[in-house]
Coordinates of N, CA and C and ligand atoms in Angstrom, one line a residue:
M1 N -14.0 -22.9 17.8 CA -12.6 -22.8 18.1 C -12.1 -24.1 19.0
A2 N -10.6 -24.1 18.6 CA -9.9 -25.3 19.0 C -9.7 -25.5 20.7
Q3 N -10.3 -26.8 20.8 CA -10.1 -27.2 22.6 C -9.1 -27.6 23.1
Q4 N -8.7 -27.7 24.3 CA -7.6 -28.4 24.8 C -7.8 -29.8 24.8
V5 N -6.9 -30.4 24.2 CA -7.1 -31.8 24.1 C -5.9 -32.6 25.1
A6 N -4.9 -32.0 25.0 CA -3.7 -32.9 25.8 C -4.0 -32.6 27.6
T7 N -3.9 -33.4 28.2 CA -3.8 -33.4 29.6 C -2.6 -33.6 30.0
N8 N -2.3 -33.3 31.5 CA -1.1 -33.5 32.0 C -0.2 -32.6 31.5
V9 N -0.4 -31.5 31.0 CA 0.5 -30.6 30.4 C 0.6 -29.6 31.1
H10 N 1.8 -28.6 31.9 CA 1.8 -27.7 32.8 C 2.7 -26.4 31.9
W11 N 2.1 -25.2 32.1 CA 2.7 -24.0 31.7 C 4.0 -23.9 32.4
H12 N 5.0 -23.6 31.8 CA 6.3 -23.4 32.5 C 6.9 -22.2 32.1
D13 N 6.8 -21.4 32.9 CA 7.2 -19.9 32.8 C 8.6 -19.8 32.9
G14 N 9.0 -18.8 32.1 CA 10.5 -18.4 31.9 C 11.0 -17.2 33.1
T15 N 12.1 -16.9 33.0 CA 12.5 -15.9 34.1 C 12.8 -14.5 33.1
V16 N 13.1 -14.4 31.9 CA 13.2 -13.4 31.1 C 12.0 -12.5 31.2
T17 N 12.0 -11.6 31.8 CA 10.6 -10.4 31.7 C 10.5 -9.8 30.5
R18 N 9.3 -9.2 30.2 CA 9.0 -8.5 28.9 C 9.9 -7.3 28.8
E19 N 10.4 -6.4 29.9 CA 11.0 -5.4 30.0 C 12.8 -5.9 29.4
E20 N 13.0 -7.2 30.1 CA 14.3 -7.5 29.5 C 14.5 -7.8 28.2
R21 N 13.4 -8.4 27.8 CA 13.0 -9.0 26.2 C 13.3 -7.7 25.5
K22 N 12.3 -6.6 25.8 CA 12.6 -5.2 25.3 C 14.0 -4.6 25.1
G23 N 14.6 -4.7 26.2 CA 16.1 -4.4 26.2 C 17.0 -5.0 25.3
C24 N 16.8 -6.3 25.0 CA 17.5 -7.2 24.1 C 17.1 -6.8 22.7
M25 N 15.7 -6.5 22.6 CA 15.5 -6.5 21.3 C 15.6 -4.9 20.7
K26 N 15.5 -3.7 21.8 CA 15.7 -2.5 21.9 C 14.5 -2.0 21.0
Q27 N 13.2 -2.7 21.1 CA 12.2 -2.1 20.6 C 10.7 -3.2 21.4
T28 N 9.6 -2.6 21.2 CA 8.6 -3.2 21.4 C 7.8 -3.8 20.5
G29 N 7.8 -5.2 20.3 CA 7.4 -5.8 19.2 C 5.7 -5.8 19.4
G30 N 4.9 -6.5 18.5 CA 3.6 -6.9 18.5 C 3.0 -7.2 17.1
T31 N 1.8 -7.1 16.8 CA 1.6 -7.7 15.6 C 0.4 -6.3 14.9
I32 N 0.8 -6.5 13.5 CA 0.2 -5.5 12.9 C -0.7 -6.4 11.7
W33 N -2.0 -6.5 11.7 CA -2.8 -7.5 11.3 C -3.3 -6.4 9.9
L34 N -3.0 -6.8 8.8 CA -3.5 -6.4 7.6 C -4.6 -7.2 7.1
T35 N -5.6 -6.6 7.0 CA -6.8 -7.3 6.6 C -7.8 -6.6 5.3
G36 N -8.0 -7.4 4.3 CA -8.8 -6.7 3.1 C -9.0 -7.8 2.0
L37 N -9.8 -7.1 1.0 CA -9.9 -8.0 -0.2 C -8.7 -8.7 -0.7
S38 N -8.9 -9.6 -1.4 CA -7.7 -9.9 -2.3 C -7.3 -9.0 -3.2
A39 N -6.2 -8.5 -3.2 CA -5.5 -7.8 -4.2 C -5.6 -6.2 -3.8
S40 N -6.1 -6.3 -2.2 CA -6.1 -4.7 -1.9 C -4.8 -4.4 -1.7
G41 N -3.9 -5.1 -1.6 CA -2.4 -4.4 -1.3 C -1.8 -4.9 -0.2
K42 N -2.3 -5.8 0.8 CA -1.6 -6.1 1.9 C -0.4 -6.8 1.7
S43 N -0.1 -7.6 0.8 CA 1.1 -8.5 0.7 C 2.1 -7.4 0.3
T44 N 1.6 -6.4 -0.6 CA 2.8 -5.6 -1.2 C 3.2 -4.7 -0.3
I45 N 2.1 -4.2 0.6 CA 2.5 -3.2 1.4 C 3.2 -3.7 2.6
A46 N 3.1 -5.0 3.2 CA 3.8 -5.7 4.0 C 5.4 -6.1 3.5
V47 N 5.5 -6.3 2.6 CA 6.8 -6.5 1.7 C 7.6 -5.1 1.9
A48 N 7.1 -4.1 1.6 CA 7.7 -2.6 1.6 C 8.2 -2.5 2.9
V49 N 7.1 -2.2 3.9 CA 7.2 -2.1 5.2 C 8.4 -3.0 5.9
E50 N 8.4 -4.2 5.7 CA 9.5 -5.0 6.1 C 10.6 -4.8 5.9
Q51 N 11.1 -4.3 4.4 CA 12.2 -4.0 3.9 C 12.7 -2.4 4.4
V52 N 11.7 -1.7 4.6 CA 12.1 -0.3 5.4 C 12.7 -0.3 7.2
L53 N 11.8 -1.4 7.4 CA 12.1 -1.7 8.8 C 13.6 -2.3 9.3
C54 N 13.7 -3.4 8.3 CA 14.7 -4.3 8.2 C 15.9 -3.2 8.0
Q55 N 16.0 -2.3 7.2 CA 17.0 -1.3 7.0 C 17.3 -0.5 7.9
Q56 N 16.4 -0.4 8.6 CA 16.5 0.4 10.0 C 17.2 -0.3 11.2
G57 N 17.6 -1.6 10.9 CA 17.7 -2.6 11.8 C 16.8 -3.2 12.8
R58 N 15.6 -3.0 12.6 CA 14.5 -3.3 13.3 C 14.4 -4.9 13.2
P59 N 14.2 -5.7 14.3 CA 13.8 -7.1 14.2 C 12.1 -7.1 13.7
V60 N 12.0 -7.6 12.5 CA 10.4 -7.6 11.8 C 10.5 -8.7 10.9
Y61 N 9.1 -9.4 10.9 CA 8.9 -10.3 10.1 C 7.5 -10.3 9.9
R62 N 7.3 -11.0 8.7 CA 6.3 -11.1 7.8 C 5.8 -12.5 7.7
L63 N 4.3 -12.6 7.8 CA 3.4 -13.9 7.5 C 2.6 -13.3 6.6
D64 N 2.3 -14.1 5.6 CA 1.6 -14.1 4.4 C 0.6 -15.0 4.1
G65 N -0.4 -14.8 3.8 CA -1.6 -15.6 3.5 C -1.2 -17.0 2.7
D66 N -0.7 -16.8 1.5 CA -0.6 -17.9 0.8 C 0.6 -18.8 1.1
N67 N 1.8 -17.9 1.6 CA 2.8 -18.5 2.3 C 2.7 -19.7 3.0
I68 N 1.8 -19.3 4.2 CA 1.4 -20.2 5.4 C 0.7 -21.3 4.9
R69 N -0.1 -21.4 3.9 CA -0.7 -22.4 3.4 C 0.1 -23.4 2.7
F70 N 1.3 -22.8 2.5 CA 2.4 -24.0 2.0 C 2.9 -24.9 3.0
G71 N 2.9 -24.7 4.1 CA 3.5 -25.3 5.1 C 2.6 -25.4 6.5
L72 N 2.7 -24.4 7.4 CA 1.9 -24.7 8.7 C 0.4 -25.3 8.3
N73 N -0.3 -24.4 7.5 CA -1.5 -24.8 7.2 C -2.0 -25.2 5.6
K74 N -1.1 -26.2 5.5 CA -0.9 -26.8 4.1 C -2.4 -27.8 4.0
N75 N -2.6 -28.3 5.4 CA -4.0 -29.1 5.3 C -5.2 -28.3 5.6
L76 N -5.2 -27.1 5.3 CA -6.4 -26.4 5.4 C -6.9 -25.7 4.3
G77 N -8.2 -25.7 3.9 CA -8.9 -25.1 2.7 C -9.5 -23.9 2.9
F78 N -10.6 -23.7 2.2 CA -11.6 -22.3 2.5 C -12.7 -22.2 3.2
S79 N -13.2 -23.5 3.5 CA -14.6 -23.5 4.1 C -14.5 -22.5 5.2
A80 N -15.6 -22.4 5.8 CA -15.5 -21.4 6.8 C -14.8 -21.8 8.1
E81 N -14.9 -23.1 8.3 CA -14.1 -23.8 9.4 C -12.6 -23.9 9.4
D82 N -12.3 -24.1 8.0 CA -10.7 -24.0 7.8 C -10.4 -22.6 7.8
R83 N -11.0 -21.7 7.5 CA -10.7 -20.4 7.4 C -10.1 -19.9 9.0
A84 N -11.6 -20.4 9.7 CA -11.3 -20.1 11.1 C -10.3 -20.5 11.7
E85 N -9.5 -21.9 11.6 CA -8.5 -22.6 12.0 C -7.4 -21.9 11.5
N86 N -7.3 -21.7 10.0 CA -6.2 -20.9 9.6 C -5.6 -19.7 10.2
I87 N -7.0 -19.1 10.4 CA -6.4 -17.7 10.9 C -6.3 -17.8 12.9
R88 N -6.5 -18.9 13.4 CA -6.4 -19.1 14.8 C -5.0 -19.8 14.9
R89 N -4.5 -20.5 13.9 CA -3.0 -20.9 14.1 C -2.3 -19.6 13.9
I90 N -2.4 -18.9 13.1 CA -1.6 -17.5 12.5 C -1.7 -16.5 13.9
G91 N -2.9 -16.5 14.2 CA -2.7 -15.6 15.4 C -1.9 -16.4 16.5
E92 N -1.8 -17.6 16.9 CA -1.1 -18.0 17.8 C 0.6 -17.9 17.5
V93 N 0.8 -17.8 16.1 CA 2.2 -17.8 15.7 C 2.6 -16.1 15.8
C94 N 1.7 -15.3 15.3 CA 1.9 -13.8 15.6 C 2.2 -13.7 17.1
K95 N 1.4 -14.4 18.1 CA 1.4 -13.9 19.3 C 2.8 -14.2 19.9
L96 N 3.2 -15.5 19.4 CA 4.7 -15.8 19.6 C 5.7 -15.0 19.3
F97 N 5.5 -14.4 18.0 CA 6.4 -13.4 17.5 C 6.6 -12.2 18.5
A98 N 5.0 -12.0 18.5 CA 5.2 -10.6 19.1 C 5.9 -10.8 20.6
D99 N 5.5 -11.7 21.2 CA 6.0 -12.2 22.6 C 7.7 -12.0 22.6
A100 N 8.2 -12.5 21.4 CA 9.6 -12.5 21.2 C 10.1 -11.0 20.7
G101 N 9.3 -10.1 20.5 CA 9.8 -8.7 20.6 C 9.8 -8.2 19.1
V102 N 9.3 -9.0 18.0 CA 9.6 -8.9 16.8 C 8.3 -7.9 16.1
V103 N 8.6 -7.2 15.5 CA 7.4 -6.3 14.8 C 6.8 -7.5 13.4
T104 N 5.6 -8.1 13.9 CA 5.1 -9.0 13.1 C 4.1 -8.5 12.1
L105 N 4.1 -8.5 10.9 CA 3.3 -8.1 9.7 C 2.3 -9.2 9.1
A106 N 1.2 -9.3 9.4 CA 0.4 -10.4 9.1 C -0.6 -9.8 8.2
S107 N -0.2 -10.6 6.8 CA -1.4 -10.2 5.8 C -2.2 -11.4 5.4
F108 N -3.5 -11.4 5.5 CA -4.3 -12.4 5.3 C -5.7 -11.6 5.3
I109 N -6.4 -12.3 4.4 CA -7.8 -11.5 4.0 C -8.5 -11.6 5.2
S110 N -8.5 -12.8 6.1 CA -9.4 -12.8 7.3 C -10.7 -12.2 7.2
P111 N -11.7 -12.7 6.4 CA -13.0 -12.1 6.2 C -13.7 -12.1 7.4
Y112 N -13.3 -12.9 8.4 CA -14.5 -12.7 9.4 C -14.1 -12.0 10.6
A113 N -15.1 -11.0 11.2 CA -14.6 -10.4 12.2 C -14.4 -11.1 13.6
A114 N -15.2 -12.0 13.6 CA -15.0 -12.9 14.7 C -13.7 -13.4 14.8
D115 N -13.0 -13.8 13.9 CA -11.7 -14.6 14.0 C -10.9 -13.5 14.1
R116 N -10.9 -12.4 13.4 CA -10.0 -11.3 13.7 C -9.9 -11.0 15.2
D117 N -11.2 -10.8 15.8 CA -11.4 -10.3 17.1 C -10.6 -11.4 17.9
A118 N -10.9 -12.5 17.8 CA -10.4 -13.7 18.6 C -8.8 -13.4 18.4
V119 N -8.0 -13.1 17.6 CA -6.7 -13.3 17.4 C -6.3 -11.8 18.3
R120 N -7.1 -10.6 18.4 CA -7.0 -9.5 19.1 C -7.2 -10.0 20.6
A121 N -8.3 -10.8 20.9 CA -8.0 -11.2 22.4 C -7.0 -12.0 22.9
L122 N -6.6 -12.7 22.1 CA -5.5 -13.5 22.2 C -4.1 -12.7 22.7
H123 N -3.8 -11.7 21.7 CA -2.9 -10.6 22.2 C -3.3 -9.9 23.7
Q124 N -3.9 -9.3 23.6 CA -4.7 -8.5 24.8 C -4.4 -9.3 25.8
E125 N -4.9 -10.6 26.1 CA -4.8 -11.5 27.3 C -3.5 -11.6 27.5
A126 N -2.7 -11.5 26.8 CA -1.1 -11.8 26.7 C -0.3 -10.3 26.9
G127 N -1.3 -9.2 27.0 CA -0.6 -7.9 27.1 C 0.3 -7.3 25.8
L128 N 0.0 -8.0 24.7 CA 0.8 -7.7 23.6 C 0.0 -6.9 22.6
P129 N 0.9 -5.9 21.8 CA -0.1 -4.9 21.0 C -0.3 -5.7 20.0
F130 N -1.6 -5.4 19.7 CA -2.4 -5.7 18.3 C -2.9 -4.7 17.5
V131 N -2.5 -4.6 16.3 CA -3.0 -3.1 15.7 C -3.7 -3.7 14.3
E132 N -4.9 -3.4 14.1 CA -5.7 -4.1 12.8 C -5.6 -2.9 12.0
C133 N -5.0 -3.3 11.0 CA -4.9 -2.4 9.8 C -6.0 -2.6 8.6
Y134 N -6.9 -1.9 8.3 CA -7.9 -2.3 7.2 C -7.5 -1.8 5.8
V135 N -6.8 -2.6 5.1 CA -6.4 -2.3 3.7 C -7.7 -2.5 2.9
E136 N -8.0 -1.2 2.6 CA -9.6 -1.1 2.2 C -9.4 -0.8 0.6
V137 N -10.1 -1.2 -0.1 CA -10.2 -0.9 -1.7 C -11.7 -1.3 -2.2
P138 N -12.2 -0.5 -3.2 CA -13.1 -1.1 -4.0 C -13.2 -2.3 -4.7
L139 N -14.3 -3.1 -4.6 CA -14.2 -4.5 -5.2 C -14.0 -4.2 -6.6
E140 N -14.6 -3.1 -7.1 CA -14.4 -3.0 -8.5 C -12.7 -2.9 -9.0
I141 N -11.9 -1.9 -8.2 CA -10.7 -1.8 -8.2 C -9.8 -3.0 -8.1
A142 N -10.2 -3.7 -7.1 CA -9.7 -4.9 -6.7 C -9.8 -6.0 -8.0
E143 N -10.7 -6.0 -8.4 CA -10.9 -6.8 -9.8 C -10.5 -6.4 -10.9
E144 N -10.1 -5.0 -11.0 CA -9.3 -4.5 -12.0 C -7.9 -5.0 -11.9
R145 N -7.3 -4.8 -10.8 CA -5.9 -5.1 -10.6 C -5.6 -6.8 -10.4
D146 N -6.5 -7.3 -10.0 CA -6.4 -8.8 -10.3 C -5.1 -9.3 -10.5
P147 N -4.0 -9.1 -9.7 CA -2.6 -9.4 -10.1 C -2.5 -11.0 -10.2
K148 N -3.3 -11.9 -9.5 CA -3.3 -13.3 -9.8 C -4.0 -14.0 -10.7
G149 N -4.9 -13.1 -11.2 CA -6.0 -13.9 -11.9 C -7.2 -14.4 -11.4
L150 N -7.3 -13.9 -10.0 CA -8.3 -14.8 -8.9 C -9.7 -14.5 -9.4
Y151 N -9.9 -13.2 -9.4 CA -11.3 -12.5 -9.3 C -12.0 -13.2 -11.1
K152 N -11.1 -13.1 -11.8 CA -11.4 -13.9 -13.2 C -11.9 -15.4 -13.1
K153 N -11.3 -15.8 -12.6 CA -11.4 -17.3 -12.0 C -12.8 -17.4 -11.4
A154 N -12.9 -16.7 -10.2 CA -13.9 -16.8 -9.4 C -15.4 -16.2 -10.2
R155 N -15.2 -15.2 -11.2 CA -16.4 -14.9 -11.9 C -17.0 -16.1 -12.8
A156 N -15.8 -16.6 -13.0 CA -15.9 -17.7 -14.3 C -16.6 -19.0 -13.7
G157 N -16.5 -19.0 -12.5 CA -17.0 -20.2 -11.3 C -16.0 -21.3 -11.4
E158 N -14.8 -20.8 -11.6 CA -13.9 -21.9 -11.7 C -13.1 -21.9 -10.1
I159 N -13.5 -20.9 -9.3 CA -13.1 -20.9 -7.8 C -14.3 -20.8 -7.1
K160 N -14.6 -21.4 -6.2 CA -15.8 -21.4 -5.2 C -15.5 -20.8 -4.0
G161 N -16.6 -20.0 -3.5 CA -16.4 -19.4 -2.1 C -15.1 -18.4 -2.1
F162 N -15.1 -17.5 -3.2 CA -14.0 -16.5 -3.4 C -14.6 -15.1 -2.5
T163 N -13.6 -14.6 -1.7 CA -14.0 -13.6 -0.7 C -14.5 -12.3 -1.7
G164 N -15.6 -11.6 -1.4 CA -16.0 -10.6 -2.1 C -16.8 -10.9 -3.5
I165 N -16.8 -12.2 -3.9 CA -17.4 -12.5 -5.0 C -18.8 -13.6 -4.5
D166 N -18.3 -14.7 -3.8 CA -19.4 -15.3 -3.5 C -19.1 -16.1 -2.0
D167 N -18.2 -15.2 -1.4 CA -18.1 -15.5 -0.1 C -18.0 -13.9 0.7
P168 N -18.4 -13.8 2.0 CA -18.3 -12.4 2.5 C -17.1 -11.9 2.8
Y169 N -17.1 -10.8 3.0 CA -15.8 -9.8 3.5 C -16.7 -8.9 4.7
E170 N -16.2 -9.2 6.2 CA -16.6 -8.5 7.1 C -15.8 -7.2 7.3
A171 N -15.9 -5.9 6.8 CA -15.0 -5.0 7.2 C -14.7 -4.7 8.7
P172 N -13.7 -4.2 9.1 CA -13.4 -4.1 10.5 C -14.2 -2.8 10.8
E173 N -14.9 -2.7 11.9 CA -15.8 -1.4 12.4 C -15.1 -0.5 12.8
N174 N -13.7 -0.8 13.7 CA -13.1 0.2 14.3 C -11.6 0.0 14.3
P175 N -10.8 -0.2 13.0 CA -9.7 -0.7 13.2 C -8.6 0.5 13.4
E176 N -7.4 0.4 14.1 CA -6.6 1.2 14.4 C -5.9 1.8 13.3
M177 N -6.1 1.3 12.1 CA -5.7 1.9 11.0 C -6.5 1.6 9.5
L178 N -6.5 2.7 9.0 CA -7.5 2.6 7.3 C -6.7 3.2 6.4
I179 N -6.1 2.0 5.5 CA -5.4 2.5 4.3 C -6.4 2.1 3.0
P180 N -6.8 3.2 2.4 CA -7.6 3.2 1.2 C -6.5 3.3 0.2
T181 N -6.2 2.2 -0.3 CA -5.2 2.0 -1.3 C -5.9 2.3 -2.7
G182 N -7.1 2.5 -3.0 CA -7.7 3.0 -4.2 C -7.2 4.1 -4.6
D183 N -7.1 5.2 -3.7 CA -6.8 6.5 -4.2 C -5.3 7.0 -3.3
K184 N -4.2 6.1 -3.1 CA -3.1 6.1 -2.9 C -2.4 5.6 -3.5
T185 N -0.9 6.0 -3.4 CA 0.2 5.3 -4.3 C 0.7 4.1 -3.1
L186 N 1.4 3.3 -3.5 CA 2.1 2.3 -2.5 C 3.0 3.3 -1.5
E187 N 3.6 4.1 -2.1 CA 4.6 4.9 -1.3 C 3.6 5.6 -0.2
E188 N 2.8 6.1 -0.6 CA 1.8 6.7 0.6 C 1.2 5.8 1.4
S189 N 0.8 4.8 1.2 CA 0.2 3.3 1.9 C 1.1 3.1 2.8
V190 N 2.5 2.9 2.3 CA 3.8 2.3 3.2 C 3.8 3.5 4.2
T191 N 4.1 4.5 4.0 CA 4.2 5.7 4.8 C 3.0 5.7 6.0
M192 N 1.7 5.4 5.6 CA 0.8 5.4 6.6 C 0.9 4.3 7.6
V193 N 1.6 3.3 7.1 CA 1.6 2.0 7.8 C 2.7 2.2 8.8
L194 N 3.6 2.7 8.3 CA 4.9 3.0 9.2 C 4.3 4.0 10.1
E195 N 3.6 5.0 10.0 CA 3.3 6.0 11.1 C 2.3 5.3 12.0
G196 N 1.6 4.5 11.6 CA 0.7 3.7 12.4 C 1.1 3.1 13.2
I197 N 2.2 2.4 13.0 CA 3.1 1.3 13.8 C 3.6 2.1 14.9
Q198 N 4.2 3.1 14.7 CA 4.8 4.1 15.7 C 3.5 4.6 16.5
A199 N 2.7 5.1 16.2 CA 1.6 5.7 16.8 C 0.8 4.9 17.7
N200 N 1.1 3.6 17.3 CA 0.4 2.4 18.2 C 1.3 2.0 19.4
G201 N 2.3 2.4 19.6 CA 3.5 2.1 20.4 C 4.2 1.1 20.4
L202 N 4.4 0.6 18.9 CA 5.3 -0.1 18.4 C 6.6 0.5 18.5
L203 N 7.9 -0.3 18.4 CA 9.3 0.3 18.0 C 9.8 1.0 19.2
D204 N 9.0 1.5 20.3 CA 9.4 2.3 21.2 C 10.5 1.7 22.1
Ligands
LIG1 P1 -3.1 -8.8 -1.5 O1 -1.9 -9.3 -0.9 O2 -4.1 -7.9 -0.6 O3 -4.1 -10.0 -1.9 P2 -1.4 -7.7 -3.4 O4 -0.4 -6.9 -2.6 O5 -0.8 -9.1 -3.8 O6 -3.0 -7.8 -2.5 O7 -1.8 -7.0 -4.8 C1 -2.2 -5.8 -4.7 C2 -1.8 -5.2 -6.0 O8 -2.3 -3.7 -6.0 C3 -0.3 -5.1 -6.5 O9 -0.1 -5.3 -7.8 C4 0.2 -3.3 -6.3 O10 1.2 -3.2 -7.0 C5 -1.2 -2.7 -6.4 N1 -1.3 -1.3 -5.8 C6 -1.7 0.0 -6.5 N2 -1.9 0.6 -5.7 C7 -1.6 0.1 -4.4 C8 -1.5 0.8 -3.0 N3 -1.7 1.9 -2.7 N4 -1.1 -0.1 -1.8 C9 -0.7 -1.4 -2.2 N5 -0.8 -2.1 -3.6 C10 -1.2 -1.3 -4.4

């Protein structure tokens, strides 16, 4: 994990309390962390949930694996070290959005439990909601879907270190939400996530 490098830097508190922020935003923000194999449905679900909440007038924002790699994390690859740094930075960004009172939908494969737990700890230390949502699908179904053709490439040896093929995926042991997309429609998955968001104290 990253070490503090800069010295002579001091935390400067603001005066807006969390309650005041909640009053402005008219909701409790927090992070919904969607984890799962590639093609499990994380991005598709997040896009649909964001649309529903936006139409309800909710401050909501989506952070998505590939998108973040075009900008903030464009200098990171897929080694275990880079994957960890990728998730660490995303976790910090989620924490900022959550602190700002936004419902933040983070869809990242995030295959290592330790990295996800670190993001959870970051939120807990700050008193911010963190809801782990395991978007579960059998590997065979993910491979059948293969919307980006990535499994095909990984099986052909054209992509190395692909999660589920030649890189591990550590399934969450106690996620707040479990969405088995192999036997659910997209609408059912979206409804489950929306209910889970409410049940875990966000939006109130
Ligand atoms: P990920 O973001 O996890 O890599 P994507 O959202 O890009 O996955 O792709 C998932 C694919 O699975 C999409 O083509 C989507 O239409 C399909 N799909 C089928 N059933 C579901 C479901 N219940 N929930 C989400 N996606 C589903």
